[in-house]
Amino acid sequence: MRLPRVVISAVVWLLAIEALPVPAAWGVLTVIVVGTVAGVVAEPVIVRLVWWARHTSTPLAVPGDPGVRVWATGRQAAGIGQAGRRDLIVPAAWIGRTDLPALLARARQRQLVSAGRFDVAYQWFTWPWQVLGSFVNGFAHCASGLPLIGFAWRMRMAVAGIALWQTVVAGQHSATVGIVVVIGLTYLLPWTRASHERLVTQALADLERSSATRAAPETRRPVVLPVRPTATHAGRRSCTSVRRRGPEPCGQWRSHTRLVTCTGEGIRGRAAQDPRTTGRKGSRS
């Protein structure tokens, strides 16, 4: 997601180094390399330089995560910024708000799902792109009110096609490559930003869902005891609702000393006379 901005910043750094005299070029190269390495091994130093951050007069901490460093900045910001994996940047005007702990906890959750190991180094290396992007965004915002500029921006693919045809006919291959790169970036940069925001939003939703699941009380499931079949003894069989075939009725004698009925009750001795069984073959009279 950040590769296009890294490439743009590298090109800008190379152009600046090429345009400067040799001593100044070596100085700029040293600043780039040292700052990038310090963004990995000494994050607080780069955080203070890039974000103009300072320690707050009132100690601030993220609820439940005391290892996070909270800084204050005088720069105008729309919300709490994040720097790397362990630093949060709070606007100085927000200090003293009653909902600041909740905002810090929310910013920490976003930092956990979106921050990487080299975020501070990335911020330092892409400093030219940040300045250039701020300038371009400000200019585009001012020029968007003009009807011709807005129409040309919406029709930039057609305009780029005409420019490409003219450069190809004129044999200006470097201009052709430059137009392709610039027009491609106008589509690629918004797509990467939107994709990154979508992934972060989805990760935050999954994190909240899992937290709610863990916090919900566990409901006990009813214990279902296994149903054991009724044991059958010698001399009788259990009666079922299945219709039996053949002449064998329910309650047939199984032994010479015990009478089995449909209820499984044994009657010793002589069986009771029943008009339904009187004269039936196999019954004792």
Short mmCIF file of C-alpha atoms in Angstrom, two decimals:
data_model
loop_
_atom_site.label_atom_id
_atom_site.label_comp_id
_atom_site.label_asym_id
_atom_site.label_seq_id
_atom_site.Cartn_x
_atom_site.Cartn_y
_atom_site.Cartn_z
CA MET A 1 0.00 0.00 0.00
CA ARG A 2 2.87 2.40 0.73
CA LEU A 3 5.17 1.38 -2.10
CA PRO A 4 4.02 4.12 -4.55
CA ARG A 5 4.75 6.86 -1.99
CA VAL A 6 8.14 5.36 -1.21
CA VAL A 7 9.00 5.34 -4.92
CA ILE A 8 7.85 8.94 -5.37
CA SER A 9 9.90 10.07 -2.37
CA ALA A 10 12.96 8.22 -3.63
CA VAL A 11 12.66 9.97 -7.00
CA VAL A 12 12.29 13.36 -5.31
CA TRP A 13 15.33 12.69 -3.09
CA LEU A 14 17.40 11.67 -6.12
CA LEU A 15 16.38 14.78 -8.04
CA ALA A 16 17.25 16.98 -5.05
CA ILE A 17 20.65 15.28 -4.61
CA GLU A 18 21.38 15.61 -8.33
CA ALA A 19 20.53 19.33 -8.34
CA LEU A 20 22.63 20.21 -5.27
CA PRO A 21 26.39 20.70 -5.19
CA VAL A 22 28.53 17.76 -4.14
CA PRO A 23 29.01 18.71 -0.44
CA ALA A 24 25.34 19.55 0.00
CA ALA A 25 24.32 16.37 -1.83
CA TRP A 26 26.42 14.25 0.53
CA GLY A 27 24.86 16.06 3.49
CA VAL A 28 21.33 15.36 2.25
CA LEU A 29 22.19 11.71 1.64
CA THR A 30 23.60 11.42 5.17
CA VAL A 31 20.46 12.95 6.67
CA ILE A 32 18.27 10.51 4.74
CA VAL A 33 20.23 7.41 5.76
CA VAL A 34 20.74 8.40 9.41
CA GLY A 35 17.12 9.46 9.86
CA THR A 36 15.78 6.26 8.30
CA VAL A 37 17.96 4.07 10.51
CA ALA A 38 17.06 6.12 13.60
CA GLY A 39 13.39 5.64 12.77
CA VAL A 40 13.93 1.93 13.47
CA VAL A 41 16.33 1.96 16.43
CA ALA A 42 15.45 5.32 18.06
CA GLU A 43 11.79 6.04 17.42
CA PRO A 44 11.26 8.74 20.11
CA VAL A 45 13.93 10.99 18.58
CA ILE A 46 12.37 10.91 15.10
CA VAL A 47 8.88 11.27 16.55
CA ARG A 48 9.87 14.51 18.27
CA LEU A 49 11.45 15.85 15.09
CA VAL A 50 8.78 14.88 12.57
CA TRP A 51 5.67 15.58 14.66
CA TRP A 52 7.09 18.48 16.70
CA ALA A 53 6.08 16.49 19.74
CA ARG A 54 6.89 17.11 23.38
CA HIS A 55 6.06 15.58 26.73
CA THR A 56 2.79 16.67 28.26
CA SER A 57 2.74 18.60 31.52
CA THR A 58 0.04 16.25 32.78
CA PRO A 59 1.09 12.62 32.34
CA LEU A 60 -1.22 10.82 29.94
CA ALA A 61 -1.55 7.08 29.52
CA VAL A 62 -3.68 4.68 27.56
CA PRO A 63 -6.06 2.75 29.85
CA GLY A 64 -4.79 -0.78 30.27
CA ASP A 65 -1.58 -0.20 28.28
CA PRO A 66 0.95 1.85 30.26
CA GLY A 67 3.79 1.08 27.83
CA VAL A 68 2.48 3.50 25.19
CA ARG A 69 4.17 6.90 25.00
CA VAL A 70 1.73 9.81 24.65
CA TRP A 71 3.08 13.05 23.20
CA ALA A 72 1.56 16.49 22.67
CA THR A 73 1.97 18.57 19.54
CA GLY A 74 1.14 22.15 18.70
CA ARG A 75 0.42 21.31 15.06
CA GLN A 76 -3.15 21.38 13.89
CA ALA A 77 -4.60 17.89 13.65
CA ALA A 78 -8.05 16.45 13.14
CA GLY A 79 -7.49 13.66 15.67
CA ILE A 80 -4.99 11.61 17.60
CA GLY A 81 -2.09 10.58 15.42
CA GLN A 82 -0.01 7.44 15.68
CA ALA A 83 3.73 7.13 15.26
CA GLY A 84 5.05 3.62 14.97
CA ARG A 85 3.87 0.94 17.36
CA ARG A 86 4.31 2.63 20.75
CA ASP A 87 3.71 6.40 20.28
CA LEU A 88 0.51 8.44 20.11
CA ILE A 89 0.38 12.13 19.24
CA VAL A 90 -2.33 14.23 20.92
CA PRO A 91 -3.12 17.80 19.81
CA ALA A 92 -2.30 20.26 22.59
CA ALA A 93 -5.82 21.66 22.42
CA TRP A 94 -7.26 18.26 23.37
CA ILE A 95 -5.46 17.97 26.68
CA GLY A 96 -7.96 18.23 29.50
CA ARG A 97 -10.93 16.77 27.64
CA THR A 98 -13.04 14.37 29.67
CA ASP A 99 -13.32 11.86 26.83
CA LEU A 100 -9.57 11.81 26.15
CA PRO A 101 -8.99 8.37 27.77
CA ALA A 102 -11.65 6.80 25.55
CA LEU A 103 -10.17 8.50 22.48
CA LEU A 104 -6.71 7.25 23.42
CA ALA A 105 -8.02 3.70 23.82
CA ARG A 106 -9.67 3.90 20.40
CA ALA A 107 -6.50 5.26 18.80
CA ARG A 108 -4.51 2.48 20.44
CA GLN A 109 -6.80 -0.16 18.94
CA ARG A 110 -6.31 1.36 15.50
CA GLN A 111 -2.56 1.45 16.06
CA LEU A 112 -2.48 -2.23 16.96
CA VAL A 113 -4.14 -3.29 13.71
CA SER A 114 -2.43 -0.82 11.34
CA ALA A 115 1.04 0.06 12.67
CA GLY A 116 4.19 -1.69 11.53
CA ARG A 117 7.77 -1.90 12.64
CA PHE A 118 9.07 0.62 10.09
CA ASP A 119 6.30 3.23 10.28
CA VAL A 120 8.50 5.94 11.77
CA ALA A 121 11.25 5.26 9.24
CA TYR A 122 8.62 5.43 6.50
CA GLN A 123 7.43 8.80 7.77
CA TRP A 124 10.98 10.13 7.74
CA PHE A 125 11.84 8.82 4.27
CA THR A 126 8.58 10.02 2.69
CA TRP A 127 8.89 13.54 4.10
CA PRO A 128 9.29 15.05 0.57
CA TRP A 129 6.13 13.31 -0.58
CA GLN A 130 4.21 14.61 2.44
CA VAL A 131 5.25 18.19 1.68
CA LEU A 132 4.53 17.77 -2.03
CA GLY A 133 1.24 16.05 -1.35
CA SER A 134 0.11 18.80 1.03
CA PHE A 135 0.95 21.44 -1.57
CA VAL A 136 -0.83 19.57 -4.36
CA ASN A 137 -3.90 18.92 -2.21
CA GLY A 138 -4.12 22.58 -1.24
CA PHE A 139 -3.76 23.70 -4.84
CA ALA A 140 -6.31 21.16 -6.05
CA HIS A 141 -8.77 22.23 -3.35
CA CYS A 142 -8.48 25.88 -4.41
CA ALA A 143 -8.68 25.10 -8.12
CA SER A 144 -11.58 22.68 -7.82
CA GLY A 145 -13.98 25.61 -7.73
CA LEU A 146 -13.10 26.52 -11.30
CA PRO A 147 -15.40 24.67 -13.72
CA LEU A 148 -12.74 24.05 -16.36
CA ILE A 149 -10.25 22.58 -13.86
CA GLY A 150 -12.81 20.20 -12.40
CA PHE A 151 -13.95 19.11 -15.86
CA ALA A 152 -10.35 18.53 -16.98
CA TRP A 153 -9.65 16.44 -13.86
CA ARG A 154 -12.66 14.23 -14.49
CA MET A 155 -11.65 13.86 -18.13
CA ARG A 156 -7.94 13.34 -17.37
CA MET A 157 -7.88 9.96 -19.07
CA ALA A 158 -9.01 11.47 -22.37
CA VAL A 159 -6.62 14.40 -21.99
CA ALA A 160 -3.77 12.00 -21.18
CA GLY A 161 -4.63 9.93 -24.26
CA ILE A 162 -4.35 12.98 -26.51
CA ALA A 163 -1.05 13.99 -24.88
CA LEU A 164 0.30 10.45 -25.28
CA TRP A 165 -0.55 10.41 -28.98
CA GLN A 166 1.20 13.73 -29.51
CA THR A 167 4.36 12.64 -27.67
CA VAL A 168 4.51 9.33 -29.53
CA VAL A 169 4.16 11.08 -32.90
CA ALA A 170 6.84 13.58 -31.92
CA GLY A 171 9.15 10.82 -30.73
CA GLN A 172 9.39 12.14 -27.16
CA HIS A 173 9.57 8.83 -25.34
CA SER A 174 10.59 10.27 -21.98
CA ALA A 175 7.54 12.54 -21.99
CA THR A 176 5.37 9.54 -22.86
CA VAL A 177 6.69 7.58 -19.87
CA GLY A 178 6.22 10.59 -17.61
CA ILE A 179 2.59 11.05 -18.64
CA VAL A 180 1.83 7.37 -18.11
CA VAL A 181 3.41 7.43 -14.64
CA VAL A 182 1.64 10.61 -13.52
CA ILE A 183 -1.80 9.56 -14.76
CA GLY A 184 -1.32 6.10 -13.29
CA LEU A 185 -0.47 7.58 -9.89
CA THR A 186 -3.63 9.68 -9.89
CA TYR A 187 -5.57 6.40 -9.87
CA LEU A 188 -3.15 4.26 -7.86
CA LEU A 189 -2.68 6.54 -4.84
CA PRO A 190 -6.40 6.95 -4.01
CA TRP A 191 -6.92 3.22 -4.50
CA THR A 192 -4.14 2.29 -2.07
CA ARG A 193 -5.43 4.76 0.51
CA ALA A 194 -9.00 3.46 0.24
CA SER A 195 -7.83 -0.17 0.38
CA HIS A 196 -5.72 0.47 3.48
CA GLU A 197 -8.61 2.23 5.21
CA ARG A 198 -10.96 -0.62 4.35
CA LEU A 199 -8.58 -3.22 5.76
CA VAL A 200 -8.09 -1.24 8.97
CA THR A 201 -11.84 -0.76 9.40
CA GLN A 202 -12.46 -4.48 8.91
CA ALA A 203 -9.73 -5.39 11.40
CA LEU A 204 -11.22 -2.99 13.98
CA ALA A 205 -14.66 -4.51 13.49
CA ASP A 206 -13.27 -8.03 13.96
CA LEU A 207 -11.42 -6.91 17.10
CA GLU A 208 -14.56 -5.38 18.61
CA ARG A 209 -16.58 -8.47 17.73
CA SER A 210 -14.08 -10.78 19.40
CA SER A 211 -13.92 -8.54 22.50
CA ALA A 212 -17.71 -8.57 22.76
CA THR A 213 -17.75 -12.35 22.42
CA ARG A 214 -15.23 -12.78 25.23
CA ALA A 215 -17.09 -10.33 27.47
CA ALA A 216 -20.48 -12.00 26.98
CA PRO A 217 -21.49 -14.38 29.83
CA GLU A 218 -21.32 -18.00 28.98
CA THR A 219 -24.70 -19.73 28.84
CA ARG A 220 -24.90 -23.26 30.07
CA ARG A 221 -26.34 -25.77 27.72
CA PRO A 222 -28.91 -28.20 29.08
CA VAL A 223 -27.45 -31.57 29.83
CA VAL A 224 -29.14 -34.24 27.76
CA LEU A 225 -28.85 -37.65 29.33
CA PRO A 226 -28.55 -40.53 26.91
CA VAL A 227 -31.65 -42.68 26.60
CA ARG A 228 -30.80 -46.24 27.43
CA PRO A 229 -32.90 -48.98 25.90
CA THR A 230 -34.94 -51.09 28.31
CA ALA A 231 -33.16 -54.31 29.05
CA THR A 232 -34.91 -57.41 27.79
CA HIS A 233 -34.87 -60.57 29.79
CA ALA A 234 -35.18 -64.12 28.70
CA GLY A 235 -38.76 -65.09 28.27
CA ARG A 236 -40.16 -61.72 27.15
CA ARG A 237 -39.67 -59.07 24.46
CA SER A 238 -40.48 -55.41 24.53
CA CYS A 239 -43.61 -54.22 22.76
CA THR A 240 -43.20 -51.58 20.08
CA SER A 241 -45.52 -49.69 17.83
CA VAL A 242 -44.10 -51.45 14.81
CA ARG A 243 -46.68 -53.66 13.25
CA ARG A 244 -45.58 -57.27 13.50
CA ARG A 245 -46.02 -59.63 10.64
CA GLY A 246 -46.94 -63.24 10.93
CA PRO A 247 -49.03 -65.13 13.43
CA GLU A 248 -46.81 -64.35 16.43
CA PRO A 249 -48.84 -62.01 18.70
CA CYS A 250 -47.49 -59.59 21.28
CA GLY A 251 -47.19 -61.43 24.58
CA GLN A 252 -46.26 -64.85 23.21
CA TRP A 253 -44.95 -67.41 25.70
CA ARG A 254 -41.17 -67.67 25.77
CA SER A 255 -40.77 -70.20 28.55
CA HIS A 256 -42.80 -72.93 30.26
CA THR A 257 -42.98 -71.13 33.58
CA ARG A 258 -43.52 -67.41 32.77
CA LEU A 259 -46.21 -65.60 30.83
CA VAL A 260 -45.16 -62.35 29.08
CA THR A 261 -47.73 -59.71 28.28
CA CYS A 262 -47.34 -56.47 26.32
CA THR A 263 -46.45 -54.67 29.54
CA GLY A 264 -43.70 -57.14 30.25
CA GLU A 265 -45.38 -58.41 33.44
CA GLY A 266 -44.78 -62.03 34.31
CA ILE A 267 -47.69 -64.09 35.66
CA ARG A 268 -46.77 -67.29 37.37
CA GLY A 269 -49.13 -70.13 37.22
CA ARG A 270 -52.23 -70.16 35.09
CA ALA A 271 -52.86 -67.24 32.73
CA ALA A 272 -55.98 -65.14 33.18
CA GLN A 273 -58.82 -65.98 30.88
CA ASP A 274 -59.31 -63.35 28.22
CA PRO A 275 -61.96 -63.58 25.56
CA ARG A 276 -59.48 -62.16 23.08
CA THR A 277 -57.05 -65.01 23.65
CA THR A 278 -59.46 -67.80 24.38
CA GLY A 279 -58.90 -70.59 21.98
CA ARG A 280 -55.93 -68.89 20.36
CA LYS A 281 -53.30 -71.23 19.24
CA GLY A 282 -50.31 -71.28 21.55
CA SER A 283 -52.13 -69.99 24.67
CA ARG A 284 -52.42 -72.13 27.81
CA SER A 285 -55.92 -72.96 29.03
#
